[in-house]
Amino acid sequence: MASEGVEKLPEVGHEQVPVVRSKVDWLVPVLRLLAFFATLSATLVMALNKETKTIVVATIGTVPIQATLTAKFQHTPAFVFFVVVNGNASLHNLLMLVVNFVWKKFDSKGLVPLAIASLDLMNVVIVSGGVSAAAFMGQLGRDGNSHARWNKICDKFETYCNHGSGAIIASFIGLTLMISISTISLVRLRNTYNKIVLNSSVGV
Amino acid sequence: MITSRDTADVLSMKFEAKFSNSPTFEYFVIMNAIASGYTLILLFFPAKSSCGHFILVLDLIIALLLDSSISACLAIGQVGKKGNSHAGWLPICGQVPKFCDHVTGALISGFVAAIIYFLILLYSLHNLMNLFTTSQD
């Protein structure tokens, strides 16, 4: 009777597990895909952010002297950091998306969900740093700082500013998605470990 | 950061630098004040209480905010120290060195606080979930 009970359990488990799994299995991959697109678009938009403007500086006689001014994202270290961090985050999201589906074959110790959760946590913290630095830098460019005699540049380079703010907004969206992914995978980790603890205690 | 203040006379113009001149520094002050108040309150909580998961989420949020505030301040401070020739922004540290030094000190301690808070976050994660043990004994 004991052997029958043991033999019956895996069958019941087999029928139940796919039903529960398919309901929530798609949530994290979809969020990750969205976060990947958000961070990728933020990286690309900011990396290709460039505007050239020719301004008449002075007039000598009847000949106007023109100066060409360029606004590039490389001029500001905050934006360089932003591009690097968002590129890293999009690569991380892509990698985790792939790992999500194939980790069962390579995992022998059960450490992969833990690694995914901790890497997610680190990327969330770093991306938040990049986003806030770029946002405050953009605010400085938009409003200037009268106390430091720093003039605003957004009235002259409107496209540059608009592209920059678009990239920052995309990164904010990506950050929110990454935070929710992180919380969901942490909660799932807790459930998995609670089940393992419960099973081991029942078995003993 | 709150006590950083300096005045300078530049070309007969009186020039005062306070932390409230920049919204970034105000953000930094507010975030660090919230974080220190939160830590003070949490000192009186036992390590593995029943609302542990809620505390973990709050810890994550505070660590995130601390990190973002220090990152933004470093960006603005770099512009203040070296200027940005492409935007025509002159560095101000030459004129208000006391302010700059004060702010640098505040940023260093803010950075240390961010690192320590990250470690606190990892520790509370470990406390709550015993994550750093393998699943099979």
Coordinates of C-alpha atoms in Angstrom, one line a residue:
Chain A
M1 CA 0.0 0.0 0.0
A2 CA 2.8 2.3 0.8
S3 CA 4.4 1.6 -2.6
E4 CA 1.1 2.2 -4.4
G5 CA 0.8 5.6 -2.6
V6 CA 4.3 6.5 -3.7
E7 CA 3.6 5.5 -7.3
K8 CA 0.3 7.4 -7.4
L9 CA 1.8 10.7 -6.2
P10 CA 4.0 11.5 -9.2
E11 CA 1.0 10.9 -11.6
V12 CA -1.2 13.3 -9.7
G13 CA 1.7 15.7 -9.6
H14 CA 2.2 15.5 -13.3
E15 CA -1.4 16.3 -14.0
Q16 CA -1.6 19.2 -11.6
V17 CA 1.7 20.9 -12.2
P18 CA 1.3 21.9 -16.0
V19 CA -2.2 23.4 -15.2
V20 CA -0.8 25.7 -12.5
R21 CA 2.4 26.4 -14.4
S22 CA 0.8 27.5 -17.7
K23 CA -1.3 30.1 -15.9
V24 CA 1.7 32.2 -14.6
D25 CA 4.6 30.9 -16.7
W26 CA 4.1 33.5 -19.4
L27 CA 4.0 36.6 -17.0
V28 CA 7.7 37.0 -16.3
P29 CA 9.0 36.3 -19.8
V30 CA 6.5 38.9 -21.3
L31 CA 7.5 41.5 -18.7
R32 CA 11.2 40.7 -19.5
L33 CA 10.5 41.1 -23.2
L34 CA 8.9 44.5 -22.6
A35 CA 11.7 45.6 -20.3
F36 CA 14.2 44.5 -23.0
F37 CA 12.5 46.6 -25.6
A38 CA 12.2 49.6 -23.3
T39 CA 15.9 49.6 -22.3
L40 CA 17.0 48.8 -25.8
S41 CA 15.0 51.8 -27.2
A42 CA 16.4 54.0 -24.4
T43 CA 20.0 53.0 -25.3
L44 CA 19.5 53.5 -29.0
V45 CA 17.6 56.8 -28.8
M46 CA 20.2 58.3 -26.5
A47 CA 23.2 56.9 -28.4
L48 CA 22.0 58.4 -31.7
N49 CA 21.2 61.7 -30.1
K50 CA 22.9 64.4 -32.0
E51 CA 22.0 67.8 -33.2
T52 CA 24.0 70.3 -35.2
K53 CA 23.0 73.9 -35.5
T54 CA 24.5 76.7 -37.4
I55 CA 24.2 80.0 -35.6
V56 CA 25.2 83.4 -36.9
V57 CA 27.7 84.7 -34.4
A58 CA 28.7 88.1 -35.7
T59 CA 28.4 90.2 -38.8
I60 CA 31.4 91.8 -40.4
G61 CA 30.2 94.2 -43.0
T62 CA 27.7 92.2 -44.9
V63 CA 29.2 88.8 -44.4
P64 CA 27.7 86.9 -41.5
I65 CA 30.1 84.7 -39.6
Q66 CA 28.5 81.4 -38.7
A67 CA 29.5 79.0 -36.1
T68 CA 28.4 75.3 -36.1
L69 CA 27.5 74.0 -32.7
T70 CA 26.9 70.3 -32.1
A71 CA 25.1 68.7 -29.2
K72 CA 26.1 65.1 -28.7
F73 CA 25.4 62.7 -25.9
Q74 CA 29.1 62.2 -25.4
H75 CA 29.5 65.7 -24.1
T76 CA 27.8 64.8 -20.8
P77 CA 29.3 62.0 -18.7
A78 CA 25.8 61.4 -17.2
F79 CA 24.4 60.5 -20.6
V80 CA 27.4 58.3 -21.3
F81 CA 26.7 56.4 -18.1
F82 CA 23.0 56.3 -19.0
V83 CA 23.8 54.6 -22.4
V84 CA 26.2 52.1 -20.9
V85 CA 23.8 51.1 -18.1
N86 CA 20.8 50.8 -20.3
G87 CA 22.8 48.7 -22.8
N88 CA 23.9 46.5 -20.0
A89 CA 20.3 46.1 -18.7
S90 CA 18.9 45.3 -22.2
L91 CA 21.7 42.6 -22.6
H92 CA 20.8 41.3 -19.2
N93 CA 17.1 41.1 -20.0
L94 CA 17.8 39.3 -23.2
L95 CA 20.1 36.8 -21.6
M96 CA 17.6 36.2 -18.7
L97 CA 14.8 35.7 -21.3
V98 CA 16.8 33.0 -22.9
V99 CA 17.9 31.4 -19.6
N100 CA 14.3 31.4 -18.5
F101 CA 13.5 28.6 -20.9
V102 CA 16.7 26.5 -21.0
W103 CA 18.0 26.5 -17.4
K104 CA 16.5 23.2 -16.4
K105 CA 19.0 21.3 -18.4
F106 CA 22.1 22.9 -16.9
D107 CA 21.1 23.3 -13.3
S108 CA 22.3 20.7 -10.8
K109 CA 22.1 22.6 -7.5
G110 CA 19.1 24.8 -7.7
L111 CA 21.2 28.0 -7.7
V112 CA 20.0 29.4 -11.0
P113 CA 16.8 31.1 -9.8
L114 CA 18.9 32.6 -7.0
A115 CA 21.4 33.9 -9.5
I116 CA 18.7 35.3 -11.7
A117 CA 17.1 37.1 -8.8
S118 CA 20.3 38.6 -7.4
L119 CA 21.5 39.7 -10.9
D120 CA 18.0 41.3 -11.4
L121 CA 18.4 43.2 -8.1
M122 CA 21.8 44.5 -9.1
N123 CA 20.6 45.6 -12.5
V124 CA 17.6 47.4 -11.0
V125 CA 19.8 49.4 -8.6
I126 CA 22.3 50.3 -11.3
V127 CA 19.7 51.3 -13.9
S128 CA 17.9 53.5 -11.3
G129 CA 21.2 55.3 -10.8
G130 CA 21.7 55.9 -14.5
V131 CA 18.1 57.1 -15.0
S132 CA 18.2 59.6 -12.2
A133 CA 21.5 61.0 -13.2
A134 CA 20.3 61.5 -16.8
A135 CA 17.0 63.0 -15.6
F136 CA 18.6 65.6 -13.3
M137 CA 21.1 66.5 -16.0
G138 CA 18.3 66.9 -18.5
Q139 CA 16.5 69.1 -16.0
L140 CA 19.6 71.2 -15.7
G141 CA 19.7 71.5 -19.4
R142 CA 16.1 72.4 -19.7
D143 CA 15.9 75.0 -16.9
G144 CA 19.5 76.1 -16.4
N145 CA 20.7 77.1 -13.0
S146 CA 20.7 80.9 -12.4
H147 CA 22.7 80.7 -9.2
A148 CA 25.6 79.1 -11.0
R149 CA 25.2 81.1 -14.2
W150 CA 24.5 78.0 -16.3
N151 CA 22.3 78.8 -19.2
K152 CA 19.7 76.5 -20.5
I153 CA 20.4 74.8 -23.8
C154 CA 17.0 73.3 -24.6
D155 CA 15.7 76.4 -26.3
K156 CA 18.4 76.2 -28.9
F157 CA 18.7 72.4 -29.3
E158 CA 15.0 71.3 -29.1
T159 CA 15.3 68.0 -31.0
Y160 CA 18.2 67.0 -28.8
C161 CA 16.3 67.7 -25.7
N162 CA 13.1 66.0 -26.9
H163 CA 15.0 62.8 -27.9
G164 CA 16.8 62.8 -24.6
S165 CA 13.6 63.1 -22.6
G166 CA 12.1 60.3 -24.7
A167 CA 15.0 58.1 -23.9
I168 CA 14.8 58.9 -20.2
I169 CA 11.0 58.1 -20.2
A170 CA 11.6 54.8 -21.9
S171 CA 14.3 54.0 -19.4
F172 CA 11.9 54.8 -16.5
I173 CA 9.3 52.5 -18.0
G174 CA 12.0 49.8 -18.3
L175 CA 13.0 50.4 -14.7
T176 CA 9.4 50.0 -13.4
L177 CA 9.1 46.8 -15.4
M178 CA 12.4 45.5 -14.0
I179 CA 11.4 46.3 -10.4
S180 CA 8.1 44.3 -10.9
I181 CA 10.1 41.4 -12.5
S182 CA 12.4 41.4 -9.5
T183 CA 9.6 41.4 -6.9
I184 CA 7.8 38.6 -8.8
S185 CA 10.8 36.4 -9.0
L186 CA 11.7 37.0 -5.4
V187 CA 8.2 36.0 -4.3
R188 CA 8.4 32.9 -6.5
L189 CA 11.7 32.1 -5.0
R190 CA 10.2 32.3 -1.5
N191 CA 7.4 29.9 -2.6
T192 CA 9.8 27.4 -4.1
Y193 CA 11.9 27.4 -1.0
N194 CA 8.9 27.2 1.3
K195 CA 7.7 24.1 -0.6
I196 CA 11.1 22.5 -0.5
V197 CA 11.3 23.1 3.3
L198 CA 7.7 21.8 3.7
N199 CA 8.4 18.7 1.6
S200 CA 11.6 17.9 3.5
S201 CA 9.9 18.3 6.9
V202 CA 7.0 16.1 5.8
G203 CA 9.4 13.5 4.4
V204 CA 11.3 13.3 7.7
Chain B
M1 CA 25.0 69.0 2.9
I2 CA 22.5 71.2 4.7
T3 CA 25.2 73.2 6.3
S4 CA 27.1 73.8 3.1
R5 CA 27.2 77.5 2.2
D6 CA 29.7 79.8 0.7
T7 CA 29.7 83.3 -0.6
A8 CA 32.1 84.8 -3.2
D9 CA 32.5 88.2 -4.8
V10 CA 32.9 87.8 -8.5
L11 CA 33.3 91.0 -10.5
S12 CA 31.5 93.1 -7.8
M13 CA 28.6 90.6 -7.8
K14 CA 27.7 88.8 -4.7
F15 CA 27.4 85.2 -5.3
E16 CA 26.1 82.7 -2.8
A17 CA 26.1 79.0 -3.1
K18 CA 23.7 77.0 -1.1
F19 CA 22.5 73.5 -1.3
S20 CA 19.0 74.6 -2.1
N21 CA 20.2 76.2 -5.4
S22 CA 20.1 72.9 -7.1
P23 CA 17.1 70.6 -7.0
T24 CA 19.4 67.7 -7.2
F25 CA 21.0 68.5 -3.9
E26 CA 17.6 69.0 -2.4
Y27 CA 16.6 65.6 -3.6
F28 CA 19.7 64.2 -2.1
V29 CA 19.0 65.8 1.3
I30 CA 15.4 64.6 1.3
M31 CA 16.3 61.0 0.3
N32 CA 19.0 60.7 2.9
A33 CA 16.8 62.2 5.6
I34 CA 14.1 59.6 4.8
A35 CA 16.6 56.8 4.7
S36 CA 18.1 57.7 8.1
G37 CA 14.7 58.1 9.7
Y38 CA 13.7 54.7 8.3
T39 CA 16.8 53.0 9.6
L40 CA 16.3 54.6 13.0
I41 CA 12.8 53.2 13.2
L42 CA 13.9 49.8 12.0
L43 CA 16.6 49.6 14.7
F44 CA 13.9 48.8 17.1
F45 CA 12.5 45.9 15.1
P46 CA 13.6 42.3 15.7
A47 CA 15.4 40.6 12.8
K48 CA 12.8 38.0 11.8
S49 CA 9.5 39.5 12.6
S50 CA 6.2 38.6 10.9
C51 CA 6.2 41.6 8.6
G52 CA 9.6 40.6 7.2
H53 CA 8.6 40.6 3.6
F54 CA 7.1 44.1 3.8
I55 CA 10.3 45.3 5.3
L56 CA 12.3 43.7 2.5
V57 CA 10.3 45.6 -0.1
L58 CA 10.7 48.9 1.8
D59 CA 14.5 48.1 2.0
L60 CA 14.6 47.6 -1.7
I61 CA 12.8 50.9 -2.4
I62 CA 15.1 52.9 0.0
A63 CA 18.3 51.3 -1.4
L64 CA 17.1 52.2 -4.9
L65 CA 16.3 55.8 -3.9
L66 CA 19.6 56.3 -2.1
D67 CA 21.5 55.0 -5.1
S68 CA 19.6 57.2 -7.5
S69 CA 20.1 60.3 -5.4
I70 CA 23.9 59.8 -5.1
S71 CA 24.2 59.1 -8.8
A72 CA 22.4 62.3 -9.7
C73 CA 24.5 64.3 -7.3
L74 CA 27.7 62.9 -8.7
A75 CA 26.6 63.9 -12.2
I76 CA 25.8 67.5 -11.2
G77 CA 28.9 67.7 -9.0
Q78 CA 31.1 66.7 -11.9
V79 CA 29.6 69.5 -14.0
G80 CA 30.2 71.9 -11.1
K81 CA 33.8 70.8 -10.7
K82 CA 34.9 70.6 -14.4
G83 CA 32.2 72.5 -16.2
N84 CA 30.9 71.6 -19.6
S85 CA 32.6 73.5 -22.3
H86 CA 30.1 72.3 -25.0
A87 CA 27.2 73.8 -23.2
G88 CA 29.1 76.9 -22.1
W89 CA 28.8 76.0 -18.4
L90 CA 31.7 77.2 -16.3
P91 CA 33.0 75.3 -13.3
I92 CA 32.0 77.0 -10.1
C93 CA 34.4 75.2 -7.7
G94 CA 37.0 77.8 -8.2
Q95 CA 34.8 80.6 -6.9
V96 CA 33.2 78.7 -4.0
P97 CA 35.8 76.2 -2.8
K98 CA 34.3 75.8 0.7
F99 CA 31.0 74.9 -0.7
C100 CA 32.6 72.4 -3.1
D101 CA 34.6 70.7 -0.3
H102 CA 31.5 70.5 2.0
V103 CA 29.5 69.0 -0.8
T104 CA 32.2 66.5 -1.7
G105 CA 32.3 65.4 1.9
A106 CA 28.5 64.9 1.9
L107 CA 28.6 63.0 -1.3
I108 CA 31.4 60.6 0.0
S109 CA 29.3 59.7 3.0
G110 CA 26.2 59.4 0.8
F111 CA 28.1 56.9 -1.4
V112 CA 29.2 54.9 1.6
A113 CA 25.6 54.9 2.9
A114 CA 24.4 53.6 -0.5
I115 CA 26.9 50.7 -0.5
I116 CA 26.1 49.8 3.1
Y117 CA 22.4 49.9 2.4
F118 CA 22.9 47.6 -0.5
L119 CA 24.7 45.2 1.9
I120 CA 21.8 45.6 4.3
L121 CA 19.4 44.7 1.6
L122 CA 21.3 41.5 0.7
Y123 CA 21.4 40.6 4.4
S124 CA 17.7 41.0 4.9
L125 CA 17.1 39.0 1.8
H126 CA 19.3 36.2 3.2
N127 CA 17.6 36.5 6.6
L128 CA 14.2 36.1 5.1
M129 CA 14.7 33.3 2.7
N130 CA 17.8 31.4 3.6
L131 CA 18.8 31.9 0.0
F132 CA 22.4 31.1 0.3
T133 CA 21.9 27.4 1.1
T134 CA 21.6 24.9 -1.7
S135 CA 18.2 23.2 -2.1
Q136 CA 19.4 19.7 -1.7
D137 CA 21.2 18.8 1.6

